[in-house]
Amino acid sequence: MAILSDKDIKKHIQSGKIVIDPLKEPERQIQPSSVDLRIGNEFKGFKIIRKPCIDPMDESDIESYMESFYIDDGEPFIIHPGEFALATTYETIELPDNLVARVEGRSSMGRLGITMHVTAGYIDPGFRGKITLEISNIGKMPVALYTGQRVCQIVFETMTTPADRPYGHPERDSKYMNQERPVTSKIKHDYELVRRKNNKL
């Protein structure tokens, strides 16, 4: 695999192979080998629920464990030490079938103790939608996040050949295709858990 340079990122955007919408300030957002992405208005955080654990086999919808917040422009979302929240990028991303992407936190955020993706920084070829960010504060102080603030960067890599079944293919289980807001885990739809549950019936 090879990482796209700023020159190639611009070419791919101009040709429509990569979509970043809106790309408000390309000259500022396009970095030497990545594109800075901004945080959107919508957040989700876990409620305090008196349950022993989150069980993906449970009939309860994981969505019910979380509450949503809409933050107006210019208002901060405060993430406290030890807290975890879901957010979304301001931009919608679309990848062709021969590119993968990774979301990396910006160094300026990391130095405040803020991580932007706990595990899911990888974006499959063919993905289309906003990127759900998994934000944690591992520092000692609360941190304010503002809508439109650049919080992460996306890196594009070429594949050896185009994917036969890219994300969104009819034969794939593409649970997060076309997401427009922070989306909670859909792990209960994973085939191995569905199969295990059905075997119990």
PDB file of C-alpha atoms in Angstrom, residues 29-174:
ATOM      1  CA  GLN A  29      -7.347  21.275   5.708  1.00  0.00           C
ATOM      2  CA  ILE A  30      -5.230  19.366   3.170  1.00  0.00           C
ATOM      3  CA  GLN A  31      -1.984  18.442   4.906  1.00  0.00           C
ATOM      4  CA  PRO A  32       1.136  16.859   3.309  1.00  0.00           C
ATOM      5  CA  SER A  33      -0.357  13.341   3.528  1.00  0.00           C
ATOM      6  CA  SER A  34      -3.813  13.733   5.098  1.00  0.00           C
ATOM      7  CA  VAL A  35      -6.909  15.925   5.335  1.00  0.00           C
ATOM      8  CA  ASP A  36      -8.023  17.523   8.593  1.00  0.00           C
ATOM      9  CA  LEU A  37     -11.658  16.816   9.477  1.00  0.00           C
ATOM     10  CA  ARG A  38     -13.931  18.835  11.729  1.00  0.00           C
ATOM     11  CA  ILE A  39     -16.306  17.731  14.456  1.00  0.00           C
ATOM     12  CA  GLY A  40     -20.063  18.027  13.896  1.00  0.00           C
ATOM     13  CA  ASN A  41     -22.930  19.153  16.150  1.00  0.00           C
ATOM     14  CA  GLU A  42     -24.174  15.787  17.402  1.00  0.00           C
ATOM     15  CA  PHE A  43     -22.798  13.749  20.295  1.00  0.00           C
ATOM     16  CA  LYS A  44     -23.845  10.643  22.209  1.00  0.00           C
ATOM     17  CA  GLY A  45     -22.827   9.674  25.728  1.00  0.00           C
ATOM     18  CA  PHE A  46     -23.604   6.710  27.957  1.00  0.00           C
ATOM     19  CA  LYS A  47     -26.281   7.150  30.598  1.00  0.00           C
ATOM     20  CA  ILE A  48     -25.635   5.824  34.092  1.00  0.00           C
ATOM     21  CA  ILE A  49     -27.631   2.590  33.980  1.00  0.00           C
ATOM     22  CA  ARG A  50     -27.801   0.117  36.817  1.00  0.00           C
ATOM     23  CA  LYS A  51     -26.918  -2.932  34.780  1.00  0.00           C
ATOM     24  CA  PRO A  52     -23.956  -5.212  35.387  1.00  0.00           C
ATOM     25  CA  CYS A  53     -22.682  -4.909  31.805  1.00  0.00           C
ATOM     26  CA  ILE A  54     -23.511  -4.256  28.165  1.00  0.00           C
ATOM     27  CA  ASP A  55     -24.371  -7.663  26.742  1.00  0.00           C
ATOM     28  CA  PRO A  56     -24.549  -7.754  22.919  1.00  0.00           C
ATOM     29  CA  MET A  57     -26.768 -10.854  23.187  1.00  0.00           C
ATOM     30  CA  ASP A  58     -29.312  -8.935  25.274  1.00  0.00           C
ATOM     31  CA  GLU A  59     -32.550  -7.941  23.532  1.00  0.00           C
ATOM     32  CA  SER A  60     -32.122  -4.389  24.855  1.00  0.00           C
ATOM     33  CA  ASP A  61     -31.085  -1.913  22.202  1.00  0.00           C
ATOM     34  CA  ILE A  62     -27.652  -0.437  22.946  1.00  0.00           C
ATOM     35  CA  GLU A  63     -29.095   2.850  21.685  1.00  0.00           C
ATOM     36  CA  SER A  64     -31.232   2.967  24.853  1.00  0.00           C
ATOM     37  CA  TYR A  65     -28.069   3.070  26.987  1.00  0.00           C
ATOM     38  CA  MET A  66     -27.021   6.374  25.422  1.00  0.00           C
ATOM     39  CA  GLU A  67     -28.366   9.903  25.279  1.00  0.00           C
ATOM     40  CA  SER A  68     -27.956  12.335  22.417  1.00  0.00           C
ATOM     41  CA  PHE A  69     -26.793  15.932  22.543  1.00  0.00           C
ATOM     42  CA  TYR A  70     -27.040  18.594  19.863  1.00  0.00           C
ATOM     43  CA  ILE A  71     -24.534  21.380  20.366  1.00  0.00           C
ATOM     44  CA  ASP A  72     -25.217  24.727  18.718  1.00  0.00           C
ATOM     45  CA  ASP A  73     -22.442  26.418  16.784  1.00  0.00           C
ATOM     46  CA  GLY A  74     -20.171  28.295  19.148  1.00  0.00           C
ATOM     47  CA  GLU A  75     -21.206  26.245  22.192  1.00  0.00           C
ATOM     48  CA  PRO A  76     -18.814  23.693  23.705  1.00  0.00           C
ATOM     49  CA  PHE A  77     -19.302  20.002  24.348  1.00  0.00           C
ATOM     50  CA  ILE A  78     -17.361  19.276  27.535  1.00  0.00           C
ATOM     51  CA  ILE A  79     -15.776  15.847  27.825  1.00  0.00           C
ATOM     52  CA  HIS A  80     -14.603  15.041  31.334  1.00  0.00           C
ATOM     53  CA  PRO A  81     -11.709  12.821  32.409  1.00  0.00           C
ATOM     54  CA  GLY A  82     -12.612   9.148  32.046  1.00  0.00           C
ATOM     55  CA  GLU A  83     -15.633   9.909  29.866  1.00  0.00           C
ATOM     56  CA  PHE A  84     -16.401   8.336  26.501  1.00  0.00           C
ATOM     57  CA  ALA A  85     -18.604   9.886  23.828  1.00  0.00           C
ATOM     58  CA  LEU A  86     -19.553   9.347  20.220  1.00  0.00           C
ATOM     59  CA  ALA A  87     -19.477  12.245  17.799  1.00  0.00           C
ATOM     60  CA  THR A  88     -19.475  12.623  14.047  1.00  0.00           C
ATOM     61  CA  THR A  89     -17.398  14.400  11.475  1.00  0.00           C
ATOM     62  CA  TYR A  90     -18.823  17.547   9.970  1.00  0.00           C
ATOM     63  CA  GLU A  91     -17.807  16.193   6.571  1.00  0.00           C
ATOM     64  CA  THR A  92     -19.295  13.305   4.621  1.00  0.00           C
ATOM     65  CA  ILE A  93     -16.686  10.963   3.132  1.00  0.00           C
ATOM     66  CA  GLU A  94     -16.940   8.701   0.099  1.00  0.00           C
ATOM     67  CA  LEU A  95     -14.200   6.271  -0.956  1.00  0.00           C
ATOM     68  CA  PRO A  96     -13.728   4.373  -4.222  1.00  0.00           C
ATOM     69  CA  ASP A  97     -13.237   0.605  -4.291  1.00  0.00           C
ATOM     70  CA  ASN A  98      -9.432   0.832  -4.494  1.00  0.00           C
ATOM     71  CA  LEU A  99      -8.691   3.106  -1.514  1.00  0.00           C
ATOM     72  CA  VAL A 100      -8.820   2.563   2.224  1.00  0.00           C
ATOM     73  CA  ALA A 101      -8.550   5.311   4.819  1.00  0.00           C
ATOM     74  CA  ARG A 102      -7.511   5.702   8.434  1.00  0.00           C
ATOM     75  CA  VAL A 103      -8.680   8.308  10.914  1.00  0.00           C
ATOM     76  CA  GLU A 104      -5.931   9.593  13.162  1.00  0.00           C
ATOM     77  CA  GLY A 105      -6.242  12.039  16.020  1.00  0.00           C
ATOM     78  CA  ARG A 106      -4.534  15.398  15.633  1.00  0.00           C
ATOM     79  CA  SER A 107      -1.426  15.802  17.753  1.00  0.00           C
ATOM     80  CA  SER A 108      -2.844  19.004  19.249  1.00  0.00           C
ATOM     81  CA  MET A 109      -5.822  17.018  20.594  1.00  0.00           C
ATOM     82  CA  GLY A 110      -3.673  14.146  21.836  1.00  0.00           C
ATOM     83  CA  ARG A 111      -1.569  16.563  23.865  1.00  0.00           C
ATOM     84  CA  LEU A 112      -4.754  17.541  25.711  1.00  0.00           C
ATOM     85  CA  GLY A 113      -5.448  13.873  26.534  1.00  0.00           C
ATOM     86  CA  ILE A 114      -8.211  13.517  23.924  1.00  0.00           C
ATOM     87  CA  THR A 115      -8.329  10.446  21.694  1.00  0.00           C
ATOM     88  CA  MET A 116     -10.558  10.598  18.623  1.00  0.00           C
ATOM     89  CA  HIS A 117     -10.933   6.914  17.812  1.00  0.00           C
ATOM     90  CA  VAL A 118     -10.659   4.257  20.469  1.00  0.00           C
ATOM     91  CA  THR A 119     -10.378   1.350  18.027  1.00  0.00           C
ATOM     92  CA  ALA A 120     -12.283   2.024  14.831  1.00  0.00           C
ATOM     93  CA  GLY A 121      -9.948   4.230  12.846  1.00  0.00           C
ATOM     94  CA  TYR A 122     -10.116   2.108   9.689  1.00  0.00           C
ATOM     95  CA  ILE A 123     -12.469   2.943   6.794  1.00  0.00           C
ATOM     96  CA  ASP A 124     -13.209   0.326   4.140  1.00  0.00           C
ATOM     97  CA  PRO A 125     -13.128   0.922   0.383  1.00  0.00           C
ATOM     98  CA  GLY A 126     -16.581   1.890  -0.852  1.00  0.00           C
ATOM     99  CA  PHE A 127     -17.636   3.526   2.428  1.00  0.00           C
ATOM    100  CA  ARG A 128     -19.955   6.517   2.195  1.00  0.00           C
ATOM    101  CA  GLY A 129     -21.177   8.633   5.109  1.00  0.00           C
ATOM    102  CA  LYS A 130     -20.036  10.698   8.039  1.00  0.00           C
ATOM    103  CA  ILE A 131     -17.424   9.089  10.282  1.00  0.00           C
ATOM    104  CA  THR A 132     -18.443   8.268  13.829  1.00  0.00           C
ATOM    105  CA  LEU A 133     -15.697   9.357  16.215  1.00  0.00           C
ATOM    106  CA  GLU A 134     -15.071   7.438  19.446  1.00  0.00           C
ATOM    107  CA  ILE A 135     -13.806  10.121  21.791  1.00  0.00           C
ATOM    108  CA  SER A 136     -12.185   9.542  25.182  1.00  0.00           C
ATOM    109  CA  ASN A 137     -10.610  11.910  27.650  1.00  0.00           C
ATOM    110  CA  ILE A 138      -7.622  10.119  29.173  1.00  0.00           C
ATOM    111  CA  GLY A 139      -6.265  13.313  30.697  1.00  0.00           C
ATOM    112  CA  LYS A 140      -6.810  14.920  34.087  1.00  0.00           C
ATOM    113  CA  MET A 141      -8.867  17.966  33.040  1.00  0.00           C
ATOM    114  CA  PRO A 142     -12.197  18.465  31.242  1.00  0.00           C
ATOM    115  CA  VAL A 143     -11.773  19.620  27.632  1.00  0.00           C
ATOM    116  CA  ALA A 144     -14.154  21.711  25.500  1.00  0.00           C
ATOM    117  CA  LEU A 145     -14.818  20.626  21.914  1.00  0.00           C
ATOM    118  CA  TYR A 146     -16.421  23.075  19.485  1.00  0.00           C
ATOM    119  CA  THR A 147     -18.449  22.348  16.354  1.00  0.00           C
ATOM    120  CA  GLY A 148     -16.337  22.984  13.270  1.00  0.00           C
ATOM    121  CA  GLN A 149     -13.093  22.458  15.182  1.00  0.00           C
ATOM    122  CA  ARG A 150     -10.460  20.348  13.403  1.00  0.00           C
ATOM    123  CA  VAL A 151     -10.067  17.313  15.652  1.00  0.00           C
ATOM    124  CA  CYS A 152      -8.785  14.481  13.449  1.00  0.00           C
ATOM    125  CA  GLN A 153      -7.191  13.725  10.100  1.00  0.00           C
ATOM    126  CA  ILE A 154      -7.926  11.165   7.422  1.00  0.00           C
ATOM    127  CA  VAL A 155      -5.116   9.332   5.619  1.00  0.00           C
ATOM    128  CA  PHE A 156      -5.738   7.571   2.288  1.00  0.00           C
ATOM    129  CA  GLU A 157      -3.939   4.437   1.110  1.00  0.00           C
ATOM    130  CA  THR A 158      -4.057   2.711  -2.275  1.00  0.00           C
ATOM    131  CA  MET A 159      -4.816  -1.020  -2.433  1.00  0.00           C
ATOM    132  CA  THR A 160      -2.998  -3.517  -4.635  1.00  0.00           C
ATOM    133  CA  THR A 161      -6.236  -4.092  -6.594  1.00  0.00           C
ATOM    134  CA  PRO A 162      -9.824  -2.818  -6.243  1.00  0.00           C
ATOM    135  CA  ALA A 163     -11.949  -4.758  -3.751  1.00  0.00           C
ATOM    136  CA  ASP A 164     -14.254  -7.407  -5.241  1.00  0.00           C
ATOM    137  CA  ARG A 165     -16.894  -6.664  -2.601  1.00  0.00           C
ATOM    138  CA  PRO A 166     -16.330  -3.151  -1.251  1.00  0.00           C
ATOM    139  CA  TYR A 167     -18.223  -1.757   1.715  1.00  0.00           C
ATOM    140  CA  GLY A 168     -21.871  -1.344   0.736  1.00  0.00           C
ATOM    141  CA  HIS A 169     -21.819  -4.323  -1.662  1.00  0.00           C
ATOM    142  CA  PRO A 170     -25.185  -6.187  -1.587  1.00  0.00           C
ATOM    143  CA  GLU A 171     -23.469  -9.338  -0.320  1.00  0.00           C
ATOM    144  CA  ARG A 172     -21.758  -7.520   2.561  1.00  0.00           C
ATOM    145  CA  ASP A 173     -23.122  -6.678   5.985  1.00  0.00           C
ATOM    146  CA  SER A 174     -22.406  -2.938   5.784  1.00  0.00           C
TER     147      SER A 174
END
